Coordinates of C-alpha atoms in Angstrom, one line a residue:
X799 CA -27.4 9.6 -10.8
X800 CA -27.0 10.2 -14.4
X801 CA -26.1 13.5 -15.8
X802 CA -28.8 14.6 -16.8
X803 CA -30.6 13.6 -13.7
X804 CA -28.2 15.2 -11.3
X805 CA -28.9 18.5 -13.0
X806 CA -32.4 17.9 -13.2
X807 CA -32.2 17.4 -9.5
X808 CA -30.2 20.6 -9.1
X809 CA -32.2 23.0 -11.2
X810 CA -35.8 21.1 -8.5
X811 CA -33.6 22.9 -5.4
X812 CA -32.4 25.9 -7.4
X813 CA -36.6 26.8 -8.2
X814 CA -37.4 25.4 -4.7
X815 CA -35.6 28.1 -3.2
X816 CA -37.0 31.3 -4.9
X817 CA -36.0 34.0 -7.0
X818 CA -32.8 34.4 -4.4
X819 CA -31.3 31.1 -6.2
X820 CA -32.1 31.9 -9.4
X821 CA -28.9 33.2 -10.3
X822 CA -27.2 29.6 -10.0
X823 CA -26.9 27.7 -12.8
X824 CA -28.0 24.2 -12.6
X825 CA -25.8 22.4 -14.8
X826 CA -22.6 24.0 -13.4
X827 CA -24.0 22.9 -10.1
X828 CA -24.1 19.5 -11.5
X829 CA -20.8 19.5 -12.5
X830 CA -18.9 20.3 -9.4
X831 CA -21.5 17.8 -7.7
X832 CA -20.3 15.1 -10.1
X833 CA -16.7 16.3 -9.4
X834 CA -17.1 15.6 -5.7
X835 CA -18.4 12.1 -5.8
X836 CA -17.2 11.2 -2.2
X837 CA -17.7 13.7 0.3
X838 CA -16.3 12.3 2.8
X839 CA -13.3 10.0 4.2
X840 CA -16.0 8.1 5.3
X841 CA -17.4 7.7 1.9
X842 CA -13.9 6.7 0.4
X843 CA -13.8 3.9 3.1
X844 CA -17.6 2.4 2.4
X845 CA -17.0 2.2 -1.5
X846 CA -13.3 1.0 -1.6
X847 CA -14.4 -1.5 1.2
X848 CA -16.7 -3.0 -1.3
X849 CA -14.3 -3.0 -4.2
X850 CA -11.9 -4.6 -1.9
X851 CA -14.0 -7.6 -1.0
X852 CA -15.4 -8.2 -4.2
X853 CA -11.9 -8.3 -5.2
X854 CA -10.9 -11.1 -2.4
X855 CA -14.1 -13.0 -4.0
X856 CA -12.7 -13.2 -7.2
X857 CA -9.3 -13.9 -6.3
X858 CA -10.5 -17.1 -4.4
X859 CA -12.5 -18.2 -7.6
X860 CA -9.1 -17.4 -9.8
X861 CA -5.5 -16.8 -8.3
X862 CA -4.7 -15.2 -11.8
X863 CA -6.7 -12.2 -10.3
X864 CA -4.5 -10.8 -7.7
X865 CA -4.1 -7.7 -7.0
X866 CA -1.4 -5.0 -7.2
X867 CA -0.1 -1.8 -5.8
X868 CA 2.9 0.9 -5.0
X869 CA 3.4 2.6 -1.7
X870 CA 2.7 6.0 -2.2
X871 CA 4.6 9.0 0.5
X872 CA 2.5 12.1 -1.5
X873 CA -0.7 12.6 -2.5
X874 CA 0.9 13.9 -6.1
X875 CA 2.7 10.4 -6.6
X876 CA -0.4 8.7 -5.6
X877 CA -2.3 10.9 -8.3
X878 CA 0.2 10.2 -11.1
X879 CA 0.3 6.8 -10.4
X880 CA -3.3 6.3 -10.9
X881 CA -3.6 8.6 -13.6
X882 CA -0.4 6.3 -15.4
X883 CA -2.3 3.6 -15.0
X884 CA -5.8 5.0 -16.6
X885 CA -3.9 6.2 -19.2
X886 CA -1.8 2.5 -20.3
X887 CA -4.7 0.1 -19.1
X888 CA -8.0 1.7 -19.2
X889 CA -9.1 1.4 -16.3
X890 CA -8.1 1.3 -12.2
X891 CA -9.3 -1.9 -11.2
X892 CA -7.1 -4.5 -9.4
X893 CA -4.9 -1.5 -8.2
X894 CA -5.4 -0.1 -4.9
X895 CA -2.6 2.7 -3.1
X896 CA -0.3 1.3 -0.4
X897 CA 0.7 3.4 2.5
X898 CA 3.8 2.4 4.3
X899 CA 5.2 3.3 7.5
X900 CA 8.7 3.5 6.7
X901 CA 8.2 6.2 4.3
X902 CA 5.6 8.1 6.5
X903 CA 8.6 8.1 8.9
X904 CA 11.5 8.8 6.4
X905 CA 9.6 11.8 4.3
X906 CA 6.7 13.0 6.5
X907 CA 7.4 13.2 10.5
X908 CA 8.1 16.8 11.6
X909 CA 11.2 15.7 13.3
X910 CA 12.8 15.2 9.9
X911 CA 14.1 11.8 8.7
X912 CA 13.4 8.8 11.0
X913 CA 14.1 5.2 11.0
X914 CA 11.2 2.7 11.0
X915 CA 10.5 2.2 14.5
X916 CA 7.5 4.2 15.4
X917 CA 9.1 7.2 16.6
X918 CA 7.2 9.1 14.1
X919 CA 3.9 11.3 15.3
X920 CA 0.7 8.9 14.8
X921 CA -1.5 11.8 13.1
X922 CA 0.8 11.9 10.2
X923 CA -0.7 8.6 9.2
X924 CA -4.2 9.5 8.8
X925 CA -3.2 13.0 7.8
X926 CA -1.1 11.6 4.4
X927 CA -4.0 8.9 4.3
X928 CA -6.6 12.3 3.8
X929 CA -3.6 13.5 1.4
X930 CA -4.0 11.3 -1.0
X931 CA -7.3 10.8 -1.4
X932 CA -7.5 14.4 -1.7
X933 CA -5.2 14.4 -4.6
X934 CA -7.5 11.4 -6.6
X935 CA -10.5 13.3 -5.6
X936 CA -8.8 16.6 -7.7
X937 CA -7.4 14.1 -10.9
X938 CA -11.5 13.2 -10.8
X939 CA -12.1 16.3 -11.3
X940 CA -9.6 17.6 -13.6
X941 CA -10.6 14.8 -15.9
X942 CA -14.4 15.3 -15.7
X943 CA -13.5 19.4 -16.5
X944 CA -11.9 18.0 -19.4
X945 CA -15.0 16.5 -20.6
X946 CA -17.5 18.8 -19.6
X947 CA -15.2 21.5 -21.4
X948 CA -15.7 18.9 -24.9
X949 CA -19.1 18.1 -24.3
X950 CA -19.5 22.4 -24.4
X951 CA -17.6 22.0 -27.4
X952 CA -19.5 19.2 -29.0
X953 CA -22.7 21.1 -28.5
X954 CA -21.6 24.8 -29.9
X955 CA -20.4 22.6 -33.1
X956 CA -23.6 21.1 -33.4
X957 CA -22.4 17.4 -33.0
X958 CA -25.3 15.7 -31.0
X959 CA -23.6 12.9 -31.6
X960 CA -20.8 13.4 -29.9
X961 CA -22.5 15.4 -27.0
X962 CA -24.3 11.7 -26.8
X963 CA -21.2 9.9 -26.7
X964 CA -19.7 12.7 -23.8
X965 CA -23.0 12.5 -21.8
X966 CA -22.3 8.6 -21.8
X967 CA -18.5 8.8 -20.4
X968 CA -19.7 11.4 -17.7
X969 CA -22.4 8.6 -16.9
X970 CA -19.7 5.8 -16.3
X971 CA -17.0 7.6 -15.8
X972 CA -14.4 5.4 -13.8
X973 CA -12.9 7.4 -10.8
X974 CA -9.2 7.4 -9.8
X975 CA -10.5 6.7 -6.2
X976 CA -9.3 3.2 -5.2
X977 CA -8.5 1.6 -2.2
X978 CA -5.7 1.9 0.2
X979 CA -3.6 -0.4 2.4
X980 CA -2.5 1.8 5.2
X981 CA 0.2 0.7 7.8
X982 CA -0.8 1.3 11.2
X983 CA 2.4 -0.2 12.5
X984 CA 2.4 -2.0 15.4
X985 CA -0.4 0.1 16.9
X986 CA 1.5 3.1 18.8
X987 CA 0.6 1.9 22.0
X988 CA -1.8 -0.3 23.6
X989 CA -5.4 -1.7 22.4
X990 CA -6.8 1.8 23.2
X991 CA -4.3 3.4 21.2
X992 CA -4.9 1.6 18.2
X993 CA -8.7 1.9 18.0
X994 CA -8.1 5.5 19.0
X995 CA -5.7 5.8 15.6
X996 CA -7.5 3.2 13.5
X997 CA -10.6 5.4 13.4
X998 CA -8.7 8.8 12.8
X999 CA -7.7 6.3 9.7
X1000 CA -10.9 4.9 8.6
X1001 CA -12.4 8.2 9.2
X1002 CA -9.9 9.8 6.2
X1003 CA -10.5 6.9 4.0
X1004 CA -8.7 3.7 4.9
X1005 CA -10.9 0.6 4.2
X1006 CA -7.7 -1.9 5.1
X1007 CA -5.4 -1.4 8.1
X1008 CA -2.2 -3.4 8.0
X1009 CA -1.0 -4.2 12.0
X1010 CA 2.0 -6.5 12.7
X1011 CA 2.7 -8.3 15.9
X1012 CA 5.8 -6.6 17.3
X1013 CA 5.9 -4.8 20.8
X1014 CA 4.8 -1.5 19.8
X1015 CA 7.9 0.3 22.0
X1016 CA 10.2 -1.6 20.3
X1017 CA 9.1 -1.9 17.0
X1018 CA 11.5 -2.1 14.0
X1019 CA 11.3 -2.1 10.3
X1020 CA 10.2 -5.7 9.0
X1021 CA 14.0 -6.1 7.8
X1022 CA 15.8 -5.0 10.6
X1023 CA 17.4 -6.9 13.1
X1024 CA 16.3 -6.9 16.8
X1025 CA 12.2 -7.5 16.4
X1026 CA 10.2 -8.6 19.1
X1027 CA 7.0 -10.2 19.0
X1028 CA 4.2 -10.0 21.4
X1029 CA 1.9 -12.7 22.6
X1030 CA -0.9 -13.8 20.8
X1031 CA -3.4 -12.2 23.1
X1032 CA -2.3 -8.8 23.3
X1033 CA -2.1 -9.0 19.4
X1034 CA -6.0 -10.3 19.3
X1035 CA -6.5 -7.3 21.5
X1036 CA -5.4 -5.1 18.9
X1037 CA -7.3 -7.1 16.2
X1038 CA -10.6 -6.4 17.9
X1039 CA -9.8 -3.2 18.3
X1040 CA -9.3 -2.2 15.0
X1041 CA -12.8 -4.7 14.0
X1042 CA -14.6 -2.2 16.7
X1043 CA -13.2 0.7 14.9
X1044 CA -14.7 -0.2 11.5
X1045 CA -17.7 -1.1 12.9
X1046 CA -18.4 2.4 14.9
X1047 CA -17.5 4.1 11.8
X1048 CA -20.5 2.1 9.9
X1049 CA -17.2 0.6 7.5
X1050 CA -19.0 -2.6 8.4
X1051 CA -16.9 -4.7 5.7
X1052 CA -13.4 -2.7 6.7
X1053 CA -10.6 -5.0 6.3
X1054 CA -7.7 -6.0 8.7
X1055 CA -4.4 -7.3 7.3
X1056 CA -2.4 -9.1 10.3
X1057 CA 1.3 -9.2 9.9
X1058 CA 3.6 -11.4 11.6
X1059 CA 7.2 -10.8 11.8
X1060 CA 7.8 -14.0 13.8
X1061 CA 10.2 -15.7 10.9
X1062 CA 12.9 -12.9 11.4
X1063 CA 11.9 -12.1 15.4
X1064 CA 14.0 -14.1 17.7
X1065 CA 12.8 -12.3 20.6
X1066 CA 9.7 -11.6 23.4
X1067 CA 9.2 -8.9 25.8
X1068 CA 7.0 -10.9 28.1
X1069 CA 6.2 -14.4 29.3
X1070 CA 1.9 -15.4 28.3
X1071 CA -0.2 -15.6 30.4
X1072 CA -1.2 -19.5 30.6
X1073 CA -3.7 -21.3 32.6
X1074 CA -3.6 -24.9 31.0
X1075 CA -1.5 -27.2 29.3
X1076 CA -2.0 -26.5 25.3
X1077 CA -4.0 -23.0 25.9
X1078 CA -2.8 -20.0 23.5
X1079 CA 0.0 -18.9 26.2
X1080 CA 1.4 -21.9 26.4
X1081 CA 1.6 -22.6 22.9
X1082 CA 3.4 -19.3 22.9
X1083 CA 5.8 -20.1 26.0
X1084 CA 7.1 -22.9 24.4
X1085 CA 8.6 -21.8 21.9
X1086 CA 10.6 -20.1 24.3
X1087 CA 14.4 -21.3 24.7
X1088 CA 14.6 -22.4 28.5
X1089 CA 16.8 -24.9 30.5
X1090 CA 15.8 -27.1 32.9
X1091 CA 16.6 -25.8 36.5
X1092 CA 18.0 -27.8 39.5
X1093 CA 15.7 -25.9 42.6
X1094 CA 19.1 -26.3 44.9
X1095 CA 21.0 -24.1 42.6
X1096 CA 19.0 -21.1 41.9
X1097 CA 20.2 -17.7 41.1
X1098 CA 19.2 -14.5 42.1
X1099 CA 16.8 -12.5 39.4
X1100 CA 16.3 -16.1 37.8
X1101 CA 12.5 -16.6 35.7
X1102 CA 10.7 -19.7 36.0
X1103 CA 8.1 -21.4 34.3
X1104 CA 6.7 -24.9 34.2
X1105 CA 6.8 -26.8 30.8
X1106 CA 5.8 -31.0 30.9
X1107 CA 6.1 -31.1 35.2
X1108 CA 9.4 -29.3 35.1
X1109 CA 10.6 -26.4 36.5
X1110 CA 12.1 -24.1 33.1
X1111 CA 13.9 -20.6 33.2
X1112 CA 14.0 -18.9 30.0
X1113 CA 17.1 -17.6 28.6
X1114 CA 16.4 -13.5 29.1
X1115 CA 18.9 -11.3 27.9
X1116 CA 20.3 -8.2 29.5
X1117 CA 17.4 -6.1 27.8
X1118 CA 15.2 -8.1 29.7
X1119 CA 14.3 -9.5 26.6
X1120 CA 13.4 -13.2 26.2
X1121 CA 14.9 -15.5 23.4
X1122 CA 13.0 -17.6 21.1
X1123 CA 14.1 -21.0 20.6
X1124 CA 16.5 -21.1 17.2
X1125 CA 14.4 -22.6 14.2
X1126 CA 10.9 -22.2 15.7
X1127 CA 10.0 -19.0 13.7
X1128 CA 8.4 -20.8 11.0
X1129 CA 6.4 -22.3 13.5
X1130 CA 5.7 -19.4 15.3
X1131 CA 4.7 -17.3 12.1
X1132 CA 2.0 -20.8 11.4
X1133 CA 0.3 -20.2 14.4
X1134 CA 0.3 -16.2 14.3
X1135 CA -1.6 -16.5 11.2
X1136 CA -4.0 -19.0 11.8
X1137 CA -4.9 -17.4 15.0
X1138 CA -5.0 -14.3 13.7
X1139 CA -7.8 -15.4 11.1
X1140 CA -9.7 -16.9 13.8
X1141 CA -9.9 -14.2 15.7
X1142 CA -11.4 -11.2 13.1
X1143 CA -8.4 -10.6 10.5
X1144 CA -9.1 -11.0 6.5
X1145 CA -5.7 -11.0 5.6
X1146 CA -2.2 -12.1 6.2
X1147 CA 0.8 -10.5 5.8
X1148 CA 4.0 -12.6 6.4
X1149 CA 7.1 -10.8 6.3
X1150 CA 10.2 -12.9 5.0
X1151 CA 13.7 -12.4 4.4
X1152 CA 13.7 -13.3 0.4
X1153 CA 11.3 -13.5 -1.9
X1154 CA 11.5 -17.5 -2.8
X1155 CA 7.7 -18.8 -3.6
X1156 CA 8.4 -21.6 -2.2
X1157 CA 9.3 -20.9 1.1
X1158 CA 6.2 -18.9 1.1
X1159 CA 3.9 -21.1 -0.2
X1160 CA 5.1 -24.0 2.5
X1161 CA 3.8 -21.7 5.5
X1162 CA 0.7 -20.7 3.5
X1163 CA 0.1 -24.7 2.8
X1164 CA 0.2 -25.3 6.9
X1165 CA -2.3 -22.5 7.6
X1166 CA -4.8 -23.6 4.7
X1167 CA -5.2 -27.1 5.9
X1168 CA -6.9 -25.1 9.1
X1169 CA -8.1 -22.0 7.1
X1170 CA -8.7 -23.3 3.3
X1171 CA -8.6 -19.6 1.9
X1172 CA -6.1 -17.7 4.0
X1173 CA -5.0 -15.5 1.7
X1174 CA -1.9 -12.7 2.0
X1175 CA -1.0 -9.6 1.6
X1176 CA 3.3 -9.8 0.4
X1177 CA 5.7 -7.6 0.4
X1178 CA 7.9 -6.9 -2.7
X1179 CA 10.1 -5.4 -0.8
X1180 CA 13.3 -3.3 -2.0
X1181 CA 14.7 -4.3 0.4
X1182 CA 15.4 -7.8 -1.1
X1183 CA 18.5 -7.9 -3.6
X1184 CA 16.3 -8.8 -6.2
X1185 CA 18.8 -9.6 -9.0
X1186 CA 21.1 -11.3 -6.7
X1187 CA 18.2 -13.8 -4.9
X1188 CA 16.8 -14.8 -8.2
X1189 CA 20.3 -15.3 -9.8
X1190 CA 21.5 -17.7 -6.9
X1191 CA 17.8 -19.2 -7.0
X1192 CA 18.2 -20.4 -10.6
X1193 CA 22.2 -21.4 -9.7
X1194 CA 20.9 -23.9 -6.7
X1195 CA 17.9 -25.4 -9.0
X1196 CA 21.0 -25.9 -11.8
X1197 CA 23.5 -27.2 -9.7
X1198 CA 20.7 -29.4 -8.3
X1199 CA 19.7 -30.8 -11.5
X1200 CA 23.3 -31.7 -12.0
X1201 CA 24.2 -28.9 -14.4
X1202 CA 27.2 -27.0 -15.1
X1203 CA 27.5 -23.8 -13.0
X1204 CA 31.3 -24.2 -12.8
X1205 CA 31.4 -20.5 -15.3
X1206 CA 29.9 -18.3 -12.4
X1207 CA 30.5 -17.7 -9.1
X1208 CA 27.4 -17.9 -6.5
X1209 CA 28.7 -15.0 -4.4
X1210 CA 29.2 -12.6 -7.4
X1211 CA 26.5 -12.9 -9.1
X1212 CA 25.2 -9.3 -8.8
X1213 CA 28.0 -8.6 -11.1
X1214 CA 27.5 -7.2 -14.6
X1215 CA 29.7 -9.0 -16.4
X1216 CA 26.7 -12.2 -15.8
X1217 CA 24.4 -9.5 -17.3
X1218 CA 24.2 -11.4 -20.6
X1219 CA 24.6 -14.9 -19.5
X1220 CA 21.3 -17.5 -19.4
X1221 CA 21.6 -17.9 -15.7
X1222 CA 20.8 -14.3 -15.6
X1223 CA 18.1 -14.3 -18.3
X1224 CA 16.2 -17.0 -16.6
X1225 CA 16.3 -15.2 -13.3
X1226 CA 15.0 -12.3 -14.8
X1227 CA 11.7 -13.7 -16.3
X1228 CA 11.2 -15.6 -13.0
X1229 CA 11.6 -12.1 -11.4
X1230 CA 8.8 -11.2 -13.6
X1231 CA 6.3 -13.5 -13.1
X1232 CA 7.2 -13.8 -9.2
X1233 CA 3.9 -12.2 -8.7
X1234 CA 1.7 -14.4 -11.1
X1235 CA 3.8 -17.4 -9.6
X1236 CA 3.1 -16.5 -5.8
X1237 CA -0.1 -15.6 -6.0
X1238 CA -1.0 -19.1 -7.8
X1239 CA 1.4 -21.1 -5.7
X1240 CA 1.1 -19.3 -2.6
X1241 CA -2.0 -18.0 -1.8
X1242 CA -1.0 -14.1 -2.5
X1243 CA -4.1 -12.0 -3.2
X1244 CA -2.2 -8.4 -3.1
X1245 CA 1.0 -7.9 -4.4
X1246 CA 3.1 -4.6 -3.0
X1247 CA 6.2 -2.4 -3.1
X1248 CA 6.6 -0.6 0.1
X1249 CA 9.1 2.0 -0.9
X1250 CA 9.4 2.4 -4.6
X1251 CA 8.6 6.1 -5.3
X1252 CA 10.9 6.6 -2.6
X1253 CA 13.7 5.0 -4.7
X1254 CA 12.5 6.4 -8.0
X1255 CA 12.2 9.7 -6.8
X1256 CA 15.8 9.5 -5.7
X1257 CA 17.1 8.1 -9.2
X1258 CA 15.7 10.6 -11.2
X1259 CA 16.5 13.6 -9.3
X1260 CA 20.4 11.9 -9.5
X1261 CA 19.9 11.4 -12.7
X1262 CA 18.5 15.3 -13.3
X1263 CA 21.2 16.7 -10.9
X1264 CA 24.3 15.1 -12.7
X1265 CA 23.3 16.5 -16.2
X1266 CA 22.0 19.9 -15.1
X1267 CA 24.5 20.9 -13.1
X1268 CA 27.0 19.2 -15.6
X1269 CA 27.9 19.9 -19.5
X1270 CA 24.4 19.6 -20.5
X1271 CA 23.1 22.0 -18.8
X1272 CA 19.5 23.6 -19.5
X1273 CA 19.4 20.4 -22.0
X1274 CA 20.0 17.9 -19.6
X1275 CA 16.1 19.1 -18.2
X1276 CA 14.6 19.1 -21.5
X1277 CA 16.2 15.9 -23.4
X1278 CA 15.7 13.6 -20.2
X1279 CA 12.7 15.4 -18.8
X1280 CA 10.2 17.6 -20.7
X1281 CA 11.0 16.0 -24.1
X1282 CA 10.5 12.7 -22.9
X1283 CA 7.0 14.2 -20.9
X1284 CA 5.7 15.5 -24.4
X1285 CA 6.3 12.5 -26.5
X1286 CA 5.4 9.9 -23.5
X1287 CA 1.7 11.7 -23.2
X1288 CA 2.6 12.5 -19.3
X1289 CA -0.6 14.7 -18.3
X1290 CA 1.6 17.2 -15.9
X1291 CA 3.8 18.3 -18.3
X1292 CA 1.0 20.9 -18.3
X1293 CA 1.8 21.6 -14.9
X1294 CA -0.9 24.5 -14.4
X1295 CA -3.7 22.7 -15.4
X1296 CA -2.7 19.5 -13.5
X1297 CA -2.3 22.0 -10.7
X1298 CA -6.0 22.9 -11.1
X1299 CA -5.9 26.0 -12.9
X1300 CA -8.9 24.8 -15.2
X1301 CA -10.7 23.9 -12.6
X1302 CA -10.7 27.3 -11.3
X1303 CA -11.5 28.6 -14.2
X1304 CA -14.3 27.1 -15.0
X1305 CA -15.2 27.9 -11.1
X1306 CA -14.7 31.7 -11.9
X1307 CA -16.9 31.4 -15.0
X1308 CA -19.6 29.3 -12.9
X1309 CA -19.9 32.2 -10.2
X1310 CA -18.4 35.4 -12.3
X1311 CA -20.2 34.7 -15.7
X1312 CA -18.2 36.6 -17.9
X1313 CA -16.7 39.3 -15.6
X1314 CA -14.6 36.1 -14.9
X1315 CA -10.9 36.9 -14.9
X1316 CA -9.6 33.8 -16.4
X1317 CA -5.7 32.1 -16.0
X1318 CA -6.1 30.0 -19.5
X1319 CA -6.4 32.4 -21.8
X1320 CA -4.4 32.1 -25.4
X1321 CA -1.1 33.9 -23.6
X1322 CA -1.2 31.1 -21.3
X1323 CA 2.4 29.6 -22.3
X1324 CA 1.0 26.0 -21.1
X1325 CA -0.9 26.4 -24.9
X1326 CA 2.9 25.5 -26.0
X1327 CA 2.0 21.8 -25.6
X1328 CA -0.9 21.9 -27.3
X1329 CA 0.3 20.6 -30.5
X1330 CA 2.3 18.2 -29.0

């Protein structure tokens, strides 16, 4: 609906309800209507759904159009982040939000600070997913107020023309809704558990679930040690499950984003089930690291297994763990994605212990000559040494080449002192275009940091905390903080109105008329930033 449609429809209820009604005014009706474009999680997860896969069509026509986002542990950062990015680039698309598990469990369980291992309560993922939507929702509306407030303007000047020009942005106005990644772990539990959870997610607006193949009682961060992996089957399970959820929910083009943490997981709980030579079980099983057993001189509490006519037990460790054979994660990580794509997920998510295109792109090579456009999801992770990987990267490719590297020293080269040097230059821009690289090379449609507002939110409040409570004082706030808000354009340094005083304002004057007791009034001291 168009503007003035919408309140055309709103003033054909408004008379079709009598005399009672005709207090309402129609085109404030229309407003707050137009503020609330999705009413819904549901909503949210339909139209970012579509953005989503539209996006995915585009990225197989041009790798240069991958996409891009920043995990998000508030609904604030998420809404400053989007609103950052209207601001510099005009416009949202190719960004969606990323929610992570890690920071859910570091900043938002109720039992205070957790590692990432699931031990955090599953509602608080759906619950921060609602969050932040509910923060983009309210920077849609904020903005809009904005330009109802000038189009009011426009039209007690007299300017039709710019009243035109207003009624036009309102029309096409671009919302800060986009979609979201959300990390649903390794399911909290069984298949049940995971359809159970994945609609609580889809329900509050997630139109991509993100689910990795580790044991979900034992699951650790990505770049831990100690993961273990499940077999393929019980990981399909989950797949379907999640494809069932979307489907009840009518999010009939929901997306599922299978990780496999098989490069860095030397370990399995459990032994597939297998009933023929080559079958999915048995592809898994032998990869397992077994030794061939004399049947005269078997032990007590001994597993067995047959592998080529021979009678195999597989090394299991006093966790009751089993081991992987060394080197076969590569191999192992192949398969998990190629099975995962023929069995219902849309995207790939393989978690590696460097960022190095390469190494990437020679697994994503192996699953596109069976599935031409795999495509993944990668993680930029933090916690990579980015300065140091890239810096040794460019070392190997020059002492490969034959050049001199005899003025730095591989192990060192975090160190400032190579801040300066070309080595460290070169690293940097390859750092930069890592993501252009990758997704060109290696088949990477969506490009993500997990944790950065954690990490920024920790820098700057060092960085506040050392000056304010040092010699700077009151000036250590407002040279590093509110100075650098006014002259960068940052919307919140008007806190109250980010906050939604002017929304409730124009509320008050919508149902008070002008008995409205108003908060922006001209002793507001929020006009101080007017002029700037």
């Amino acid at each position: 609906m168009t503007y003035q449609t919408e309140i055309a429809h709103m003033r054909q209820l408004i008379d079709g309800n009598g005399p009672s009604w005709a207090a309402i005014d129609a085109e404030s009706a229309a407003r707050m209507a137009i503020q609330n474009r999705f009413r819904t999680g549901l909503d949210i997860a339909k139209y970012t759904a579509g953005i989503m896969r539209a996006d995915m069509d585009a990225y197989d026509a041009d790798p240069a159009a991958y996409t891009q986002s920043l995990g998000c542990w508030h609904g604030f950062i998420a809404q400053q982040k989007m609103i950052s990015i209207k601001k510099h680039f005009g416009s949202t698309k190719q960004r969606y939000l990323y929610l992570s598990g890690w920071m859910v469990a570091a900043l938002r369980s109720d039992f205070g600070p957790l590692p990432d291992q699931s031990m955090h309560e599953k509602t608080s993922v759906p619950a921060l997913i609602e969050e932040l939507y509910t923060f983009l929702k309210q920077a849609d509306a904020r903005e809009l107020g904005g330009m109802f407030r000038a189009l009011d303007a426009a039209r007690e000047a007299g300017d039709d023309m710019e009243a035109k020009r207003l009624e036009n942005a309102i029309d096409n106005y671009e919302t800060h809704v986009v979609p979201i990644i959300a990390d649903i772990d390794a399911g909290f539990g069984n298949a049940e558990a995971t359809y159970l959870l994945a609609k609580k997610m889809i329900e509050a607006g997630a139109c991509a679930l993100q689910i990795e193949n580790q044991v979900s009682d034992e699951k650790q961060c990505g770049h831990q040690d100690g993961k273990v992996t499940v077999p393929h089957e019980d990981f399909l399970q989950k797949i379907r499950a999640i494809r069932h959820a979307f489907l009840e929910m009518g999010v009939e083009d929901g997306i599922i984003v299978a990780r496999t943490d098989s490069l860095g997981a030397g370990l399995t709980k459990q032994i597939a089930y297998s009933t023929e030579p080559g079958d999915l079980g048995d592809q898994y099983n032998a990869f397992l690291d077994c030794e061939e057993v004399d049947p005269a001189s078997i032990s007590n509490g001994q597993v067995f297994i047959s592998r080529d006519g021979k009678l195999m037990s597989p090394k299991r460790l006093p966790s009751n763990l089993f081991q992987f054979r060394a080197g076969t994660g590569e191999d192992r990580c192949v398969l998990d994605c190629i099975t995962s794509l023929q069995n219902g997920a849309d995207l790939l998510w393989i978690e590696t212990e460097k960022p190095h295109v390469e190494q990437i792109a020679g697994m994503v090579d192996r699953v596109r000559e069976v599935i031409p456009n795999a495509k993944l999801v990668y993680n930029n992770s933090p916690s990579f040494n980015w300065t140091l990987n890239f810096r040794q990267q460019v070392y190997d490719a020059w002492a490969e080449a034959g050049a001199d590297v005899s003025a730095y020293d591989r192990d060192k080269l975090m160190s400032v002192d190579y801040d300066g040097t070309d080595l460290a230059t070169e690293a940097d821009e390859k750092i930069r275009t890592f993501q252009a690289d990758a997704a060109k090379r290696a088949g990477i449609f969506h490009h993500l940091i997990t944790l950065p507002t954690y990490h920024t939110a920790a820098l700057s409040t060092d960085n506040l905390a050392k000056r304010y409570f040092g010699e700077e004082g009151m000036l250590g706030y407002v040279l590093n903080v509110q100075r650098e808000e006014i002259r960068q354009g940052i919307a919140c340094v008007k806190h109250q109105n980010m906050a939604g005083s002017d929304i409730g304002d124009d509320h008050k004057e919508y149902f008070a008329g002008e008995a409205a007791l108003k908060a922006g009034g001209k002793d507001n001291t929020m006009n101080q930033f007017e002029a700037a």
